XYZ file of C-alpha atoms in Angstrom:
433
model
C 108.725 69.442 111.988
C 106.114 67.615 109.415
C 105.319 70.254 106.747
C 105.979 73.237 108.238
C 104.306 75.892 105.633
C 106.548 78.293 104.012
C 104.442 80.961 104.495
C 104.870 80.559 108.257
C 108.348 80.901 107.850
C 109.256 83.428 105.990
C 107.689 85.425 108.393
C 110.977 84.111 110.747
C 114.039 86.078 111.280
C 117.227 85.413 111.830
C 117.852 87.029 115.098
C 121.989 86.327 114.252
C 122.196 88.488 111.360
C 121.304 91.817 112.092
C 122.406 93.518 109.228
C 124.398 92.295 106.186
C 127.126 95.409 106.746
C 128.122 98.138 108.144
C 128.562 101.187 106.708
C 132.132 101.568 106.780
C 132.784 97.698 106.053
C 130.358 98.455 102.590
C 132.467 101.373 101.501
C 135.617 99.636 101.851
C 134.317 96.655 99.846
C 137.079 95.663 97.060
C 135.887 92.823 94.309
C 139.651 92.595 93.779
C 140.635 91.836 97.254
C 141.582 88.379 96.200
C 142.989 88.954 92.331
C 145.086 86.232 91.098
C 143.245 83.371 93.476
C 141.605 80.605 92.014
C 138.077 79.365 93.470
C 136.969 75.848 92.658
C 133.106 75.090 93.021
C 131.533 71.395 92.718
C 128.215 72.132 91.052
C 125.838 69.530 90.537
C 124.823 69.758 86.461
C 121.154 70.974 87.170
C 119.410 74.138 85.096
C 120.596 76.155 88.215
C 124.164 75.871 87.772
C 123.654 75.739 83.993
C 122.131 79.090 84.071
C 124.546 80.654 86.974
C 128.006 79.765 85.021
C 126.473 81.779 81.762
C 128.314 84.158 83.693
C 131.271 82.500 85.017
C 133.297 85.110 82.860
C 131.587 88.062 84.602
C 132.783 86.778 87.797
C 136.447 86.382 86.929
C 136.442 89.809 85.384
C 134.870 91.679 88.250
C 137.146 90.022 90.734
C 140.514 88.752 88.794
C 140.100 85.502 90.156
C 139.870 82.301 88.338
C 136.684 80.326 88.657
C 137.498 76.264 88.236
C 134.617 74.134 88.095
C 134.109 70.738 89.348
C 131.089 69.525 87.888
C 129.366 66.770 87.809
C 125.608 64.625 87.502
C 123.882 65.013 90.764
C 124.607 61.659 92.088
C 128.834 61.859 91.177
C 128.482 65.480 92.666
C 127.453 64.638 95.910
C 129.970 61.159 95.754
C 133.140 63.244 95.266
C 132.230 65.839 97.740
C 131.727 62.712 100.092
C 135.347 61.789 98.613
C 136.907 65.314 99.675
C 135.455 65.734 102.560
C 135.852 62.459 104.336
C 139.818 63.504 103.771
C 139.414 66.536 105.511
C 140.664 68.163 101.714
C 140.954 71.729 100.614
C 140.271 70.601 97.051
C 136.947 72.025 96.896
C 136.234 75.537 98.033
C 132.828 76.145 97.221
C 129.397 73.429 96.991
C 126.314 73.174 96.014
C 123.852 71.927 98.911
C 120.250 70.960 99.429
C 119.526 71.886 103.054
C 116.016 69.855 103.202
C 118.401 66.659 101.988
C 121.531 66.755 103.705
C 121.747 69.933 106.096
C 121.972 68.196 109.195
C 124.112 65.546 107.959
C 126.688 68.036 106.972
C 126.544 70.165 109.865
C 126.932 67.341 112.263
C 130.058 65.951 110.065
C 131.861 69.875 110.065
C 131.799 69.720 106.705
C 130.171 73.388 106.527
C 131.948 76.198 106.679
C 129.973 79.502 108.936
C 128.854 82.158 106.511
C 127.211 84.218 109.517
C 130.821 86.876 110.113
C 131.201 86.881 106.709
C 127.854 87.567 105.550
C 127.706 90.395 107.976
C 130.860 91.843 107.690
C 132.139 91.339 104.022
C 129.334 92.052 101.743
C 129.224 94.262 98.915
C 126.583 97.042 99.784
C 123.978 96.107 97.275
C 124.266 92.442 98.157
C 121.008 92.827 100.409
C 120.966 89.863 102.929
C 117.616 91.149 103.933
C 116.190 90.752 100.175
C 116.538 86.763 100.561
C 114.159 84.091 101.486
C 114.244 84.118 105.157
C 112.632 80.742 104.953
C 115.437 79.305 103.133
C 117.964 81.394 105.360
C 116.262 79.664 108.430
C 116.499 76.208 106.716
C 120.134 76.786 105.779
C 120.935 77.494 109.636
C 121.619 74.939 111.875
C 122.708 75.608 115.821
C 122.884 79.085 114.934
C 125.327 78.704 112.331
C 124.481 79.413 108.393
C 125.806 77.104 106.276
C 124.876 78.479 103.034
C 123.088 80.908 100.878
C 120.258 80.039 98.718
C 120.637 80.159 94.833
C 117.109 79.583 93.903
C 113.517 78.344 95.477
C 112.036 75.516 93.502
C 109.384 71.929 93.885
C 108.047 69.767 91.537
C 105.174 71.086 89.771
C 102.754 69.334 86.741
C 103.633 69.829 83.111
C 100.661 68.710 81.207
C 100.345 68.597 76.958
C 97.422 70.818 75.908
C 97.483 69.939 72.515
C 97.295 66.187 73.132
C 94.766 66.996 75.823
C 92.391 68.652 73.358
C 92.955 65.724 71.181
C 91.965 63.204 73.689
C 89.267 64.945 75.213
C 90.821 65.581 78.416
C 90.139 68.007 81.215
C 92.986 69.806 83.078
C 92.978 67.413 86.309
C 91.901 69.211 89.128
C 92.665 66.048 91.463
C 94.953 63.273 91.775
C 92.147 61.266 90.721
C 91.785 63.587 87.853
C 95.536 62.466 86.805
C 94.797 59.035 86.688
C 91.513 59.196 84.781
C 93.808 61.496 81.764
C 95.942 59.055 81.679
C 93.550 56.051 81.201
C 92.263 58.192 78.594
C 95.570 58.841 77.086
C 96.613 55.827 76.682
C 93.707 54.684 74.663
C 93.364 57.710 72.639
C 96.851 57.520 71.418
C 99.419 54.479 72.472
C 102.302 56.325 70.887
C 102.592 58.851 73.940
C 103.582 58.211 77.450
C 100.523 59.503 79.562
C 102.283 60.207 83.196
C 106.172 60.197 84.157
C 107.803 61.154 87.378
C 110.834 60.415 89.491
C 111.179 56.613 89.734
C 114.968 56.785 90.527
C 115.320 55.199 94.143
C 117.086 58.179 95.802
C 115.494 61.017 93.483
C 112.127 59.887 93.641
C 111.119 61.318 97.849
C 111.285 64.738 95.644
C 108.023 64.051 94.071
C 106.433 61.544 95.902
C 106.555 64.124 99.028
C 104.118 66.342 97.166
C 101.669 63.620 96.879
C 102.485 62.123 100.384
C 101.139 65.259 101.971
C 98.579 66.151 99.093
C 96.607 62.674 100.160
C 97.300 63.710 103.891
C 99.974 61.268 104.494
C 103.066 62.109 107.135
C 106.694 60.431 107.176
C 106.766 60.094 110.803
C 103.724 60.529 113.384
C 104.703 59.326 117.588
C 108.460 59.393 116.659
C 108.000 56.570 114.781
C 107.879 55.809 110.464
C 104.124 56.376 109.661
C 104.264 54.833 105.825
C 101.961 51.908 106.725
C 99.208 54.499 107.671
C 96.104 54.298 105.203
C 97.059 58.020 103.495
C 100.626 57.211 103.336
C 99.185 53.835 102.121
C 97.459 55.478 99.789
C 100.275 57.631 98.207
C 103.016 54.600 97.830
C 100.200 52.978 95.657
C 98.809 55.561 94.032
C 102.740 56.858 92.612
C 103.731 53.336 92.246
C 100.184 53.007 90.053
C 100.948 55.827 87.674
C 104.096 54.735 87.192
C 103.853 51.159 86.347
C 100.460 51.738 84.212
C 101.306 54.769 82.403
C 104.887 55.613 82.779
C 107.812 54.679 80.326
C 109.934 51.334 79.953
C 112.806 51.821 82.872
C 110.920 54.148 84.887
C 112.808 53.030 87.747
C 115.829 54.283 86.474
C 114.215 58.172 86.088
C 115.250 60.998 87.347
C 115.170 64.878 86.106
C 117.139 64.398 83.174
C 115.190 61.537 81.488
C 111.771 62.988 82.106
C 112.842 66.320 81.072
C 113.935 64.915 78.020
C 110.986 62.568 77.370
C 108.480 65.340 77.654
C 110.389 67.930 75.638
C 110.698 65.427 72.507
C 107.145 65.160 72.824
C 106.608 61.771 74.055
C 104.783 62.521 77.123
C 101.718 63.849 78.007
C 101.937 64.794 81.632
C 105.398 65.267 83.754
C 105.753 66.160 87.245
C 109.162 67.128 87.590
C 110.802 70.453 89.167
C 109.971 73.967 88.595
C 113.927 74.691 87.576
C 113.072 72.196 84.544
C 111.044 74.829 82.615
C 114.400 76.278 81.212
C 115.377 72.475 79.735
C 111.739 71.770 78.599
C 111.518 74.671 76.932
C 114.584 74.561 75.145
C 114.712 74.895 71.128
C 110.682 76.120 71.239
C 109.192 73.127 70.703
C 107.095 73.022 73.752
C 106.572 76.841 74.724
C 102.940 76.617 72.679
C 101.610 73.320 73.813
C 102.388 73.254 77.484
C 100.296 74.038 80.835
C 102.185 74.412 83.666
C 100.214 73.705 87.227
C 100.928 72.950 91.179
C 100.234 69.090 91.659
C 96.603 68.431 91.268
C 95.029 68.192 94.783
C 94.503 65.111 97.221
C 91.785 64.828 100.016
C 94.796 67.479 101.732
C 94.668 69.956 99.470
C 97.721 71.035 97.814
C 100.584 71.241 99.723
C 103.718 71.500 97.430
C 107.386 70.752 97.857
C 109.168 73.790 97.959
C 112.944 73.465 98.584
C 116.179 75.154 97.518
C 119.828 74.924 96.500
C 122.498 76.510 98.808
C 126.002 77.676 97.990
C 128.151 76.551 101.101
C 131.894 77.703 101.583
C 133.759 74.042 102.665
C 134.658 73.914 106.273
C 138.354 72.248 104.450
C 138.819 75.473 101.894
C 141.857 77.428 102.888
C 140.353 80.235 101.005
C 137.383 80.938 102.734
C 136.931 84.386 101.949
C 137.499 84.534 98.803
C 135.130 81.562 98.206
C 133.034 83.825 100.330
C 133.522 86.443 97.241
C 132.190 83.641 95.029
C 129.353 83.052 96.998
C 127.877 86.313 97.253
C 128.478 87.440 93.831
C 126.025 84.247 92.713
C 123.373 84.971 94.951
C 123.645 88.555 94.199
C 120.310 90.307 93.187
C 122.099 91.382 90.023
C 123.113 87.207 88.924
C 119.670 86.299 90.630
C 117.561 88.340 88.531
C 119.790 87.055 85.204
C 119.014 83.793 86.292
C 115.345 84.729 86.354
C 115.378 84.916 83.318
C 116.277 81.598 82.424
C 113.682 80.285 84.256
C 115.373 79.590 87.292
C 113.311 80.960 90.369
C 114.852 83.309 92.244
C 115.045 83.241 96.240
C 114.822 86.889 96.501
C 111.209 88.206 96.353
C 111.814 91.286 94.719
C 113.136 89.825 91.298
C 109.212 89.098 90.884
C 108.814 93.097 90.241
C 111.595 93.519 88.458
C 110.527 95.408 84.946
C 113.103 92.972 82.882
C 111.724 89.942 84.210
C 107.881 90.888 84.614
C 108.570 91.440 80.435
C 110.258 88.261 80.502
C 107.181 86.459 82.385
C 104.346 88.529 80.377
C 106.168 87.026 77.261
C 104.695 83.747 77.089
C 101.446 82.535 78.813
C 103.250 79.133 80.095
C 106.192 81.509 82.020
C 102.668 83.731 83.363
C 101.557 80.083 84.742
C 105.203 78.897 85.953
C 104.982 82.484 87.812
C 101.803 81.199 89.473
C 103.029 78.088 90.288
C 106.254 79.417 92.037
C 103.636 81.743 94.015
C 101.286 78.697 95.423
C 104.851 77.236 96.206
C 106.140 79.684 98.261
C 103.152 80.503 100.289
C 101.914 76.554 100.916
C 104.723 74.588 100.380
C 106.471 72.226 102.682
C 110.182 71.678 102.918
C 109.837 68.198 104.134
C 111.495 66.025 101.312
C 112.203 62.552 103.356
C 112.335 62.506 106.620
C 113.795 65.390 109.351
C 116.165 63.296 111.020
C 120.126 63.587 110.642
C 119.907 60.559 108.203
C 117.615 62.613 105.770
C 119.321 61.381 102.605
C 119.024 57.508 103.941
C 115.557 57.654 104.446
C 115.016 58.472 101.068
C 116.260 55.262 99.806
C 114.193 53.466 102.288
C 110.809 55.506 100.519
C 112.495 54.829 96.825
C 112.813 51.145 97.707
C 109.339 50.894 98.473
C 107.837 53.029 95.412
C 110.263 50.527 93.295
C 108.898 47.391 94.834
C 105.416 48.349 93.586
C 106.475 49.394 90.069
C 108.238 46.085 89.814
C 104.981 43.990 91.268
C 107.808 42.701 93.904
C 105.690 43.169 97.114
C 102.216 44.120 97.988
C 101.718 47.524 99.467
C 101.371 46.196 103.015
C 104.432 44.227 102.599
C 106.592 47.444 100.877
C 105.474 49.887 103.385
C 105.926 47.632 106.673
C 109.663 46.460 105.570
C 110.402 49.711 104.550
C 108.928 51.345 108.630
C 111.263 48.821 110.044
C 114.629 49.938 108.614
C 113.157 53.614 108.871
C 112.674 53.169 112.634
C 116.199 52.065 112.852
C 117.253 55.373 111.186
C 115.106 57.667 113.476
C 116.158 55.370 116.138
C 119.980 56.859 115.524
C 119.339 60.162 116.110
């Protein structure tokens, strides 16, 4: 299961879904079938569901429904769907899902509702099920049953200050190495600006560090067993923990997308390596659209082999409204909402979009949305959907690799010590099943 390449499996089909409708079932298709209903959907408070409820009145009009929505920061989100679903409650109809954190969690607890009948039988006939990511349909599947459908394909990629690297005489790393050596030069060319940030947030930071994990040549799990105490993984925990300590903000530790985005579109950083879906928050008000590169991770003695993941929209397993939460879902994964949101900067997981004349005017607009564009593409044909470790307890792990990143920020253990105590509580995990 250890990086498994995108571009291997899009070429994957879904042998369930044969079509997305019949003919008969698309002509009878009514957006009002469920007028007068009211759909609630806990969204996490990312750029994605920022940029899908800019048309939360679109939806209500088209169908007559009543959107309600439940939102929340990412860590709240996923503590009150924990809440309702634990109680077996209808209270939420519709959530958003990361199937590379917690897919097989959630499908082991029931907590998923089966999109496969409806996806086949009640679609609109321009919804075109065959026009998505089948990589991301595949990684939203589990025994056979789909358990959502993907709003948008994303990974971390490197925002980098061309101004200030003119400045300070920098080159556009080409290596990980490259990274470090800017930001040694940063720093003394101009104390004012943060040289690096990233995720140093215990359970946000396997996001990032993942990329550079497999960029060094490093592997979560090799012989069934937690492989962070090998020398590349060795080499990755020290080499994140490094940039962050040395050239990273005060409270790094405490980081996540929010605070970096933030840091970096004020201007006080010089690199960031945060998601892809942060281009639309980064970019807001201007200030940044003229002074910004936008790359994949600099490579490691690996290459470059990217994180590239996606958020789901899953109908709850509790809702007593399925189908029109069904109504919900395909209407925001829709090529028409996909391609608005593509224009916002969120990628879309329909391949298409990417020849769409609107948006190929939006890209050609600005040279750092030309370079985003390339970014998304290296994503999507070498990325790796490993984020943590492919085991049921996917979103536990993580805190075991954020706990060991934060124990080297904080000087609290040598890298031996970090990566040994956090293989032992790992092998418990794995150990689970």
């Amino acid at each position: 299961m250890s990086g498994n390449k995108f571009a291997t499996r899009v070429a994957v089909t879904i042998v369930a879904l044969a079509a997305v409708s019949s003919a008969a079932g698309a002509a009878d298709f009514d957006w009002k079938k469920f007028q007068g209903k009211t759909v609630t959907f806990l969204a996490n408070n990312n750029p994605v569901s920022q940029a899908l409820l800019t048309y939360k009145g679109d939806f209500e009009k088209l169908t007559g429904m009543t959107l309600k929505v439940d939102g929340y920061q990412e860590q709240q989100m996923r503590q009150r769907l924990v809440t309702v679903m634990n109680a077996h409650s209808d209270e939420v109809d519709v959530f958003m899902t990361l199937p590379s954190r917690e897919g097989q969690q959630f499908a082991a607890a029931g907590w998923y509702g089966d999109l496969s009948a409806m996806a086949k039988d009640e679609a609109a006939k321009d919804y075109d099920y065959a026009g998505l990511s089948q990589a991301l349909l595949k990684a939203g599947t589990f025994n056979g049953k789909l358990t959502s459908m993907p709003m948008n394909i994303e990974g971390p990629i490197f925002y980098y200050r061309t101004d200030i690297f003119k400045k300070c005489g920098v080159d556009k790393p080409a290596t990980i190495k490259d990274v470090e050596a800017a930001a040694q030069k940063i720093k003394a060319c101009d104390p004012t600006i943060t040289p690096f940030v990233s995720r140093g947030l215990k359970p946000a930071l396997a996001y990032t560090f993942s990329n550079m994990l497999h960029n060094i040549g490093g592997s979560y799990m090799a012989n069934g067993k937690s492989n962070l105490c090998s020398p590349q993984s060795k080499e990755a925990l020290d080499t994140y923990s490094r940039l962050l300590r040395d050239y990273g903000p005060p409270g790094v530790v405490n980081y996540s997308f929010q605070q970096i985005s933030a840091l970096y579109r004020t201007g006080r950083a010089a690199m960031s390596f945060e998601s892809s879906n942060e281009l639309r928050t980064v970019m807001e008000g201007g200030e940044r659209l003229k002074d910004t590169g936008l790359a994949p991770f600099p490579a490691g003695e690996a290459g470059q082999v990217p994180t590239a993941i996606g958020w789901g929209m899953a109908v709850s397993a509790y809702s007593k409204q399925q189908d029109a939460a069904w109504y919900f879902v395909q209407w925001a994964t829709s090529p028409e909402i996909q391609k608005r949101m593509a224009v916002q900067g969120i990628a879309p997981p329909r391949p298409a979009v990417a020849n769409d004349p609107e948006y190929r005017k939006w890209i050609d607009e600005e040279p750092v949305r030309k370079q985003w564009q390339a970014a998304l593409d290296v994503l999507a044909t070498k990325g790796s959907s490993e984020v943590g470790y492919p085991i049921v307890a996917n979103p536990e792990s993580r805190d075991f690799i954020g706990q060991a990143v934060q124990d080297l920020v904080l000087k609290q253990k040598t890298v031996d010590q970090a990566c040994a105590d956090a293989d032992k509580g790992l092998d418990a995990l794995i150990a689970q099943k």
